[in-house]
Amino acid sequence: MSNTRKWSSQKQRALEILVRLKRLYPNATCSLNYSTPVQLLVATILSAQCTDERVNLVTPALFSRFPDAPSLANAELTELENLVRSTGFYRNKAKNIQAACRMIVNEFSGEVPKEMEQLLLLPGVARKTANVVLAHAFGINAGVTVDTHVKRLSQRLGLTEHTEPIHIEQDLMRLLPQPDWENWSIRLIYHGRAVCKARNPACAACELADLCPSANGEFKGESTKQKRKERSQLGKRHILHAR
């Protein structure tokens, strides 16, 4: 099969997956709580290797004490560390948050920049964080956010063969309409949490199964017989739970 025909097939599947995800998760949105762009930036930095639920427990006290870039830039680092301690890697996160806010104050007139290239200059900010901030704070779809859920599901769905987030993002940007780039990520994250979990994906209950190579035993060398057995067992569990 030529590369052109391969991409055409992938694009058709990606668009159908998008349609179904919109139907399954019509109200999906960013689950981090924030009031301003800088608060979203901070919350997203804290979400690295941490659940959004945990971040949302931490940020009310954090933003009550330090609500904006100037206050975060001038905070006592030890106090900042204590406020974000439960999110993990708290020393590095606190250091990056303060350094990013100092740069925002000193180089961007106290405002979070609205361009990818400028956001990537901020300490602690890579494309994942920058994409989230641009999309949800400013309505700019500059790329596709690739977190662990998006990476896992994009691979299982046969939409990428890459393992590096930047290359996965490039593949997804080719396949999806730009206005849907960020909403794709949010909905895929919802689906990853609810159905396509890392260890025990509920393929038998998945409404994307007929579009998914991994659900048909084609993913990472899993045999069709083995995958069908797993799907049968998962189906029985879901029926029992439904009762």
Short mmCIF file of C-alpha atoms in Angstrom, two decimals, residues 83-188:
data_model
loop_
_atom_site.label_atom_id
_atom_site.label_comp_id
_atom_site.label_asym_id
_atom_site.label_seq_id
_atom_site.Cartn_x
_atom_site.Cartn_y
_atom_site.Cartn_z
CA LEU A 83 1.72 24.42 48.81
CA VAL A 84 2.36 22.11 45.83
CA ARG A 85 4.08 19.29 47.73
CA SER A 86 1.29 16.71 47.26
CA THR A 87 1.47 16.93 43.45
CA GLY A 88 4.87 15.19 43.43
CA PHE A 89 8.23 16.47 42.17
CA TYR A 90 7.27 19.57 44.13
CA ARG A 91 10.71 21.19 44.30
CA ASN A 92 11.19 21.13 40.55
CA LYS A 93 7.60 22.21 39.89
CA ALA A 94 7.80 25.11 42.35
CA LYS A 95 11.13 26.24 40.87
CA ASN A 96 9.76 26.14 37.31
CA ILE A 97 6.51 27.91 38.25
CA GLN A 98 8.41 30.74 39.91
CA ALA A 99 10.96 31.02 37.08
CA ALA A 100 8.18 31.00 34.45
CA CYS A 101 6.26 33.71 36.29
CA ARG A 102 9.39 35.84 36.64
CA MET A 103 9.94 35.59 32.90
CA ILE A 104 6.29 36.46 32.26
CA VAL A 105 6.65 39.57 34.46
CA ASN A 106 10.04 40.66 33.16
CA GLU A 107 9.80 39.79 29.48
CA PHE A 108 6.09 39.62 28.62
CA SER A 109 4.66 42.56 30.60
CA GLY A 110 3.00 40.26 33.10
CA GLU A 111 0.86 38.49 30.50
CA VAL A 112 1.09 34.86 29.44
CA PRO A 113 2.28 34.91 25.81
CA LYS A 114 -0.12 33.76 23.10
CA GLU A 115 2.46 32.27 20.74
CA MET A 116 3.89 28.77 20.87
CA GLU A 117 7.50 29.89 20.37
CA GLN A 118 7.29 32.31 23.30
CA LEU A 119 5.52 29.86 25.60
CA LEU A 120 8.24 27.28 24.98
CA LEU A 121 10.79 29.74 26.37
CA LEU A 122 9.18 29.52 29.80
CA PRO A 123 10.81 27.14 32.30
CA GLY A 124 8.81 23.95 32.76
CA VAL A 125 6.81 24.45 29.56
CA ALA A 126 6.96 21.96 26.69
CA ARG A 127 4.50 21.51 23.82
CA LYS A 128 1.94 19.63 25.92
CA THR A 129 1.58 22.50 28.40
CA ALA A 130 1.77 25.13 25.67
CA ASN A 131 -0.99 23.44 23.65
CA VAL A 132 -3.28 23.29 26.69
CA VAL A 133 -2.74 26.95 27.56
CA LEU A 134 -3.16 28.21 24.00
CA ALA A 135 -6.32 26.20 23.40
CA HIS A 136 -8.14 26.72 26.68
CA ALA A 137 -6.94 30.17 27.71
CA PHE A 138 -6.89 31.79 24.26
CA GLY A 139 -8.89 29.55 21.90
CA ILE A 140 -5.84 28.90 19.71
CA ASN A 141 -5.39 25.38 18.33
CA ALA A 142 -1.66 25.35 17.65
CA GLY A 143 -1.21 21.61 18.03
CA VAL A 144 -2.50 18.40 19.57
CA THR A 145 -1.87 17.81 23.26
CA VAL A 146 -0.19 14.43 23.72
CA ASP A 147 -0.27 13.07 27.26
CA THR A 148 0.01 9.44 28.36
CA HIS A 149 -3.63 8.69 27.47
CA VAL A 150 -3.42 10.30 24.03
CA LYS A 151 -0.14 8.52 23.34
CA ARG A 152 -1.49 5.12 24.38
CA LEU A 153 -4.82 5.38 22.56
CA SER A 154 -3.36 6.86 19.38
CA GLN A 155 -0.98 3.90 19.17
CA ARG A 156 -3.69 1.33 19.93
CA LEU A 157 -6.01 2.92 17.39
CA GLY A 158 -3.32 2.60 14.73
CA LEU A 159 -3.08 6.34 14.13
CA THR A 160 0.66 6.49 14.76
CA GLU A 161 3.62 4.16 14.90
CA HIS A 162 5.74 6.63 16.82
CA THR A 163 6.56 6.70 20.52
CA GLU A 164 7.85 10.28 20.90
CA PRO A 165 5.07 12.81 21.69
CA ILE A 166 6.30 15.32 19.09
CA HIS A 167 6.03 12.75 16.28
CA ILE A 168 2.68 11.48 17.53
CA GLU A 169 1.43 15.06 17.55
CA GLN A 170 2.60 15.58 13.96
CA ASP A 171 0.78 12.42 12.84
CA LEU A 172 -2.45 13.51 14.55
CA MET A 173 -2.23 17.02 13.13
CA ARG A 174 -2.14 15.51 9.63
CA LEU A 175 -5.20 13.38 10.33
CA LEU A 176 -7.54 15.76 12.17
CA PRO A 177 -9.20 19.09 11.36
CA GLN A 178 -7.40 21.92 13.17
CA PRO A 179 -10.52 23.19 15.02
CA ASP A 180 -10.77 19.75 16.67
CA TRP A 181 -7.14 19.31 17.68
CA GLU A 182 -7.53 20.10 21.37
CA ASN A 183 -11.02 18.66 21.78
CA TRP A 184 -9.72 15.41 20.27
CA SER A 185 -7.16 15.22 23.05
CA ILE A 186 -9.65 15.98 25.81
CA ARG A 187 -12.13 13.38 24.54
CA LEU A 188 -9.42 10.77 24.05
#
